[in-house]
PDB file of C-alpha atoms in Angstrom:
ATOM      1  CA  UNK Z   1      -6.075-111.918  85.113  1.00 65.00           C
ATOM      2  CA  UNK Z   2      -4.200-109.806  82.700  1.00 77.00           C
ATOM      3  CA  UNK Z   3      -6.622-109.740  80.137  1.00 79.00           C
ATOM      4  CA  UNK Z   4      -9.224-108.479  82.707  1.00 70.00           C
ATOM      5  CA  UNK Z   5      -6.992-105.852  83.530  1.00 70.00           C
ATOM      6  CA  UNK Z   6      -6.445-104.386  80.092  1.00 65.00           C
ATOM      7  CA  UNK Z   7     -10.022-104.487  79.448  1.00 66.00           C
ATOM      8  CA  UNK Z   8     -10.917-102.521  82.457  1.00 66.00           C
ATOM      9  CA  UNK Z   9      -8.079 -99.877  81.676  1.00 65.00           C
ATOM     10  CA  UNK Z  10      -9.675 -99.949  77.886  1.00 67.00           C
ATOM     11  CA  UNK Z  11     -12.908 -99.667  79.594  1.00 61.00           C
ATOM     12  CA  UNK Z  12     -12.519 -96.917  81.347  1.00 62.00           C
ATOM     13  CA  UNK Z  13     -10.792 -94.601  78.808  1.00 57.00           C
ATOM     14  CA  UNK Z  14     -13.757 -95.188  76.124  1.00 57.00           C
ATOM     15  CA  UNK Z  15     -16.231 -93.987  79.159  1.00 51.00           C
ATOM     16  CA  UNK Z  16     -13.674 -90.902  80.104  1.00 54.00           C
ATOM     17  CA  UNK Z  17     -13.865 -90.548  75.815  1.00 55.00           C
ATOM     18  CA  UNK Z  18     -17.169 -89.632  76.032  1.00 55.00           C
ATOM     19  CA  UNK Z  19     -17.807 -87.192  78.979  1.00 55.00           C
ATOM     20  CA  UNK Z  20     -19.127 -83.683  77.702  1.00 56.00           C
ATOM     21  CA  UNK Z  21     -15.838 -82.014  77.777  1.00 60.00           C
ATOM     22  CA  UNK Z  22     -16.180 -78.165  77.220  1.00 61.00           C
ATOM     23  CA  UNK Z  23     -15.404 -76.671  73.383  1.00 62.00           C
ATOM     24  CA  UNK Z  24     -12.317 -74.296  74.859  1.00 63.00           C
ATOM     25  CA  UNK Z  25     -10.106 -76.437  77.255  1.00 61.00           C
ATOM     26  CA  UNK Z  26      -8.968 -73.513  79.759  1.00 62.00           C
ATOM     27  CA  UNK Z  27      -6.763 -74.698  82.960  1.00 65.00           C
ATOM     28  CA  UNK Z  28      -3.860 -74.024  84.168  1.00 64.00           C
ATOM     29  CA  UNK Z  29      -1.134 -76.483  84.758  1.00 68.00           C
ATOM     30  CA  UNK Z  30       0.996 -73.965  87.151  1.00 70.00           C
ATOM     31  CA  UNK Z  31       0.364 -74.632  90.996  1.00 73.00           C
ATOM     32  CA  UNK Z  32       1.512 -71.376  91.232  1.00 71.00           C
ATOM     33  CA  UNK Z  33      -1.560 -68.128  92.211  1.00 71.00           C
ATOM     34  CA  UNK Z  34      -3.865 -67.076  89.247  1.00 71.00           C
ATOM     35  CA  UNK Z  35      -3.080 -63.769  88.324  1.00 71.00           C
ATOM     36  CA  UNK Z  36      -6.225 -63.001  86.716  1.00 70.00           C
ATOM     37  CA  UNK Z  37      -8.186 -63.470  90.335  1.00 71.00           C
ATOM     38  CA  UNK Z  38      -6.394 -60.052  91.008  1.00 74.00           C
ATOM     39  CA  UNK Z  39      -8.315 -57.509  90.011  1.00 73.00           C
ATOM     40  CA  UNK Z  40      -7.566 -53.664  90.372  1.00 78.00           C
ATOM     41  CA  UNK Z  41     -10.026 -51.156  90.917  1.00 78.00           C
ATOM     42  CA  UNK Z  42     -10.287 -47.224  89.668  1.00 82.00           C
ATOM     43  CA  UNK Z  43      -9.209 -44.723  92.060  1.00 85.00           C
ATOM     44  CA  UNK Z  44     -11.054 -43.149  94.766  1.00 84.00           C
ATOM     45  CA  UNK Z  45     -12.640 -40.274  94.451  1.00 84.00           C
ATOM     46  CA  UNK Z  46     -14.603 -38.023  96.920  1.00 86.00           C
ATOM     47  CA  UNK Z  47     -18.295 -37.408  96.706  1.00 84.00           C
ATOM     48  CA  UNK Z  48     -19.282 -33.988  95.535  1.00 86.00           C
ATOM     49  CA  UNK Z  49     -22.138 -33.865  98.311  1.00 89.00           C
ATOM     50  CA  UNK Z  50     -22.173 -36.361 101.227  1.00 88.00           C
ATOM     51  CA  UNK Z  51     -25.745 -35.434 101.931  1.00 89.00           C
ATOM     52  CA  UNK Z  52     -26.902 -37.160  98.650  1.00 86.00           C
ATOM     53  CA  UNK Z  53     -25.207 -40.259  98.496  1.00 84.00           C
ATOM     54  CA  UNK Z  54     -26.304 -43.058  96.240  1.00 80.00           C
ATOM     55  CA  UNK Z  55     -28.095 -46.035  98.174  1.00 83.00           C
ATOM     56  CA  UNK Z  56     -26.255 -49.247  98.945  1.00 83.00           C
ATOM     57  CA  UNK Z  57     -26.536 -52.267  96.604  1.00 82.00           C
ATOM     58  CA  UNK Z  58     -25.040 -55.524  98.409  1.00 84.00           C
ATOM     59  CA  UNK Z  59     -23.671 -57.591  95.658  1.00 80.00           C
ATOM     60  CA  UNK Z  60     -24.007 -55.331  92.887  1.00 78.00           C
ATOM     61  CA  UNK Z  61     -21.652 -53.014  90.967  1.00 76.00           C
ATOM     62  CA  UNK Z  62     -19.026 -50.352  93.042  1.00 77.00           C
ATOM     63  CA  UNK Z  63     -18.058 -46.536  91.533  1.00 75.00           C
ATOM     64  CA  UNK Z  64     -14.695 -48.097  91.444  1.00 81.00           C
ATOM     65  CA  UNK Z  65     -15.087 -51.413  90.079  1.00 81.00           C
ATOM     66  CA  UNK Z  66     -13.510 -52.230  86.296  1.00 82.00           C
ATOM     67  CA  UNK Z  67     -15.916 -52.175  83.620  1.00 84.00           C
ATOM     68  CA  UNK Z  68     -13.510 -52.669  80.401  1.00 86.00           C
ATOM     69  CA  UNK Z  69     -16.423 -52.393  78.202  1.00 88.00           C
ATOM     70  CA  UNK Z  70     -17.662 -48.604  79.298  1.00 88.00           C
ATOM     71  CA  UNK Z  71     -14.246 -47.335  79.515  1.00 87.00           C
ATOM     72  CA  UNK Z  72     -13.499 -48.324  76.434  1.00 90.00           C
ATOM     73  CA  UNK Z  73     -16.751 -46.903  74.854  1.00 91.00           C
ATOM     74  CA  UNK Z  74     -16.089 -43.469  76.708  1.00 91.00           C
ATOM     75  CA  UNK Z  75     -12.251 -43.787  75.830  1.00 91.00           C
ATOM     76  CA  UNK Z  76     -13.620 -43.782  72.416  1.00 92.00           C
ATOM     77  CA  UNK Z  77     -16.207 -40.336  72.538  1.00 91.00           C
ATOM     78  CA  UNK Z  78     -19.062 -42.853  73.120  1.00 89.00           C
ATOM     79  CA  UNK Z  79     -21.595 -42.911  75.666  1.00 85.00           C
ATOM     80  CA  UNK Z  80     -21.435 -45.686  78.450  1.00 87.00           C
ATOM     81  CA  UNK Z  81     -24.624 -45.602  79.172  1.00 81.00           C
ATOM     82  CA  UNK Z  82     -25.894 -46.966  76.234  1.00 80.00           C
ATOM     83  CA  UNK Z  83     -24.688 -50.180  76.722  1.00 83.00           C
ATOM     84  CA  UNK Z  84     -27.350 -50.703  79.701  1.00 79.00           C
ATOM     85  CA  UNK Z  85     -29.655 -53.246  78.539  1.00 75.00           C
ATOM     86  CA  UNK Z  86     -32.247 -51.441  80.887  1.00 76.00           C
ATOM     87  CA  UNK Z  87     -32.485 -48.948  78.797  1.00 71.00           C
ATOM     88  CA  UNK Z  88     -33.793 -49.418  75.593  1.00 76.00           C
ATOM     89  CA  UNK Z  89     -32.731 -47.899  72.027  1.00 78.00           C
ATOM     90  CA  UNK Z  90     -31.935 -43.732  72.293  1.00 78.00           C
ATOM     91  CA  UNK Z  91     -33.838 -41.981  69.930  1.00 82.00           C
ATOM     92  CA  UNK Z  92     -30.516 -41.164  67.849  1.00 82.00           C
ATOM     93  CA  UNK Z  93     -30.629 -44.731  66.771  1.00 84.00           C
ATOM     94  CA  UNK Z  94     -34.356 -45.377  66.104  1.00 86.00           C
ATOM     95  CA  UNK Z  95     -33.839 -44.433  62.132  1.00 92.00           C
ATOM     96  CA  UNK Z  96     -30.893 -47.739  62.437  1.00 91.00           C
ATOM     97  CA  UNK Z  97     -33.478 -49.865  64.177  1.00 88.00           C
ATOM     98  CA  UNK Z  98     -36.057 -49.322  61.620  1.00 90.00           C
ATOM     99  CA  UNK Z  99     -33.904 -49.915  58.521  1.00 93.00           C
ATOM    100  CA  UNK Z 100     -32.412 -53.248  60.029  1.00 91.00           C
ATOM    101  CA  UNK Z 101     -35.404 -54.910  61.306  1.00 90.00           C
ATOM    102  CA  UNK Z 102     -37.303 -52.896  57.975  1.00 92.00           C
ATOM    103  CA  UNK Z 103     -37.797 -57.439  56.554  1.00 91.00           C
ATOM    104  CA  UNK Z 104     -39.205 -58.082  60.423  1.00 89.00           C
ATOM    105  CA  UNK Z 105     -37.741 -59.635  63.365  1.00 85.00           C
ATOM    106  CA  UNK Z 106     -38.476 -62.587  65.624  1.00 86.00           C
ATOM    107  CA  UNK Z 107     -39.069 -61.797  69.046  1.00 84.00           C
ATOM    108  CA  UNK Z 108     -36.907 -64.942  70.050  1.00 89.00           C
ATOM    109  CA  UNK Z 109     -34.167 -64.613  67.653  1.00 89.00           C
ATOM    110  CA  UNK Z 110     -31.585 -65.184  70.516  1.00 88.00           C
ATOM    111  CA  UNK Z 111     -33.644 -68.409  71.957  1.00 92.00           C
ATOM    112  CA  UNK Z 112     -33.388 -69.439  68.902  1.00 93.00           C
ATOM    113  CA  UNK Z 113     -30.047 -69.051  67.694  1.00 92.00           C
ATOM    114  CA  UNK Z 114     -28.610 -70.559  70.838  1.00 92.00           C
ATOM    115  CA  UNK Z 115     -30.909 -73.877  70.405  1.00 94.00           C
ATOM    116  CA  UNK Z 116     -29.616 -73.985  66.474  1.00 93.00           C
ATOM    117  CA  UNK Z 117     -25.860 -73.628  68.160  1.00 90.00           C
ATOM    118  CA  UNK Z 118     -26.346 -76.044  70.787  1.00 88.00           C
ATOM    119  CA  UNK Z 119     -27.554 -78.840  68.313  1.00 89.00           C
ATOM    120  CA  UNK Z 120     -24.540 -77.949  65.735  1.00 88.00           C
ATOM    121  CA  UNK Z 121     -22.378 -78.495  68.288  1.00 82.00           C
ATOM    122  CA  UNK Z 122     -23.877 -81.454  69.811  1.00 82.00           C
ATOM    123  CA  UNK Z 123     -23.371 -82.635  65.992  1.00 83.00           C
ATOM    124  CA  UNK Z 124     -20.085 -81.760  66.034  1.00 77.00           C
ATOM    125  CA  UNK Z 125     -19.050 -83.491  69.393  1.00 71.00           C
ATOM    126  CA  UNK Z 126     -20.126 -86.873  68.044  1.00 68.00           C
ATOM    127  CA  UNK Z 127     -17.186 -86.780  65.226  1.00 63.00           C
ATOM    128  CA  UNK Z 128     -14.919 -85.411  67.542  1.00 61.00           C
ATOM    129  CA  UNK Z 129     -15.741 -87.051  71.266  1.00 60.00           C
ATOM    130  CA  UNK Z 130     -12.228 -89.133  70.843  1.00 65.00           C
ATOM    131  CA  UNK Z 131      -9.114 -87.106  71.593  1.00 66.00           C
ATOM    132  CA  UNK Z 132      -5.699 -88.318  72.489  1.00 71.00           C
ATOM    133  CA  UNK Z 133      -4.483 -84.798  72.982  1.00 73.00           C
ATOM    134  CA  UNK Z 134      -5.667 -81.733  74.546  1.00 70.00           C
ATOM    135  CA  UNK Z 135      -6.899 -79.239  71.411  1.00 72.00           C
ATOM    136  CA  UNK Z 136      -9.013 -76.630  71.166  1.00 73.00           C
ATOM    137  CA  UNK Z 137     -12.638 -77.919  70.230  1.00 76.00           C
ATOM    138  CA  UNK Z 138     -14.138 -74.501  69.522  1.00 79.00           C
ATOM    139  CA  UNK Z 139     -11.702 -74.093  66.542  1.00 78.00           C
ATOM    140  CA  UNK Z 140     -12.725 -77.620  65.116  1.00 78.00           C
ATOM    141  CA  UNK Z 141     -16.239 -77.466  65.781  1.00 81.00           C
ATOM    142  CA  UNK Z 142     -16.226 -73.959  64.188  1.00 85.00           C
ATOM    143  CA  UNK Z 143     -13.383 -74.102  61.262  1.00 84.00           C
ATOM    144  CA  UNK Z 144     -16.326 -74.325  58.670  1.00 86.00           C
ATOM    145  CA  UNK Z 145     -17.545 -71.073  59.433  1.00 86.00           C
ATOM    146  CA  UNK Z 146     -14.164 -69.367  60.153  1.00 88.00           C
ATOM    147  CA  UNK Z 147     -13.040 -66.661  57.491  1.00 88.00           C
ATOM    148  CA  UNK Z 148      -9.376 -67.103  56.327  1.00 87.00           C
ATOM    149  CA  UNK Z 149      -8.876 -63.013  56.184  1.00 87.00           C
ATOM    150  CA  UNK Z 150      -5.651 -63.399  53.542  1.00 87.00           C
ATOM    151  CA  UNK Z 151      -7.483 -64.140  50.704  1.00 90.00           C
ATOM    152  CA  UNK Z 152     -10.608 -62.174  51.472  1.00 89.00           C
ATOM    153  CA  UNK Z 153      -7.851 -59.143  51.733  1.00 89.00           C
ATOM    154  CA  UNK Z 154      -5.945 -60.020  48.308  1.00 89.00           C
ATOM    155  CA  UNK Z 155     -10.099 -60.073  46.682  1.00 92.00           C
ATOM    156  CA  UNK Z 156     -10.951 -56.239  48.120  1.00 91.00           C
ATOM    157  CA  UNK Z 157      -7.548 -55.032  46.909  1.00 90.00           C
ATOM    158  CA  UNK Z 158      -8.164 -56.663  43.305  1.00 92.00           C
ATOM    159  CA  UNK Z 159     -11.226 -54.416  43.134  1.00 94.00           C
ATOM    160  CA  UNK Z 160      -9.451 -51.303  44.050  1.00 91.00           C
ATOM    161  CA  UNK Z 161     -11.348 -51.523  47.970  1.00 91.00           C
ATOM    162  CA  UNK Z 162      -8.525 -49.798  50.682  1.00 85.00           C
ATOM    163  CA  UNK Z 163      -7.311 -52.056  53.472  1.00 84.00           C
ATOM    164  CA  UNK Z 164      -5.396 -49.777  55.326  1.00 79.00           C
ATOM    165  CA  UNK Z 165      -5.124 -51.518  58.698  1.00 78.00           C
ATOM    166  CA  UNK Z 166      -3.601 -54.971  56.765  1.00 74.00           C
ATOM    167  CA  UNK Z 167      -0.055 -55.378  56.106  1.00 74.00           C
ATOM    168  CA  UNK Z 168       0.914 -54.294  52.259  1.00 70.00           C
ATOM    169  CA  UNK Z 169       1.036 -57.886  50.297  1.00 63.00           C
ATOM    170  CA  UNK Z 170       4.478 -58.954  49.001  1.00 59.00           C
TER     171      UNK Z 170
END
């Protein structure tokens, strides 16, 4: 009876082992609210002409709802608008366009990339399905590809290259 036991409790953990887990293990372990439900909104602000009011769009996007990534281009002298896939590339940045797709580009170069991803880290998950502890499984998939920036800093100061926002070296 006690052997059976053990090797249903050994059982299941090898099947819990090898569930597709997710490569960043968010949760919280507080049974407390989640403060990032709570989202604030911009002011209100009158329209300049009630007559000409913009249509309503149920379930889409509010004057006043957060959008970190405009306000942070515009906070910057940029234009928000650009970053509307909708679109299409301004003018200004058709001479950019041309020189970096001046070898060709694949129409599907994002299909692609995210099939090549998927498979690396379906690779990576079979090396790493087994885990005692909770870690972070986007840094070990990834820590091949990650770029220690210490030692890339000490090689563009050896060759005279300004790193301004890095601390000064001891």
């Amino acid at each position: 009876m006690r052997i059976a036991q053990v090797l249903l409790v050994g059982l299941s953990v090898g099947l819990l082992g090898c569930s597709n887990k997710p490569l960043h293990d968010i949760r919280s372990n507080s049974e407390g609210p989640d403060e990032f439900m709570v989202v604030p909104v911009k002011p209100l602000t009158a329209p300049r002409d009630y007559d000409v009011l913009p249509a309503p769009t149920p379930g889409g996007g509010n004057l006043v709802d957060q959008n970190p990534r405009a306000d942070a281009v515009e906070a910057l002298g940029g234009r928000p608008s650009a970053l509307d896939p909708t679109g299409g590339i301004p003018a200004s940045d058709g001479a950019l366009v041309a020189s970096a797709s001046r070898y060709g580009v694949p129409p599907n170069t994002r299909q692609e990339l995210a099939e090549q991803d998927a498979e690396f880290r379906k690779r990576q998950a079979r090396l790493s399905g087994f885990k005692l502890f909770p870690v972070d499984r986007y840094s070990q998939a990834y820590r091949r590809q990650a770029i220690d920036p210490f030692p890339i800093n000490e090689t563009f100061r050896r060759y005279g290259r300004e790193t301004p926002t890095a601390p000064a070296s001891d």
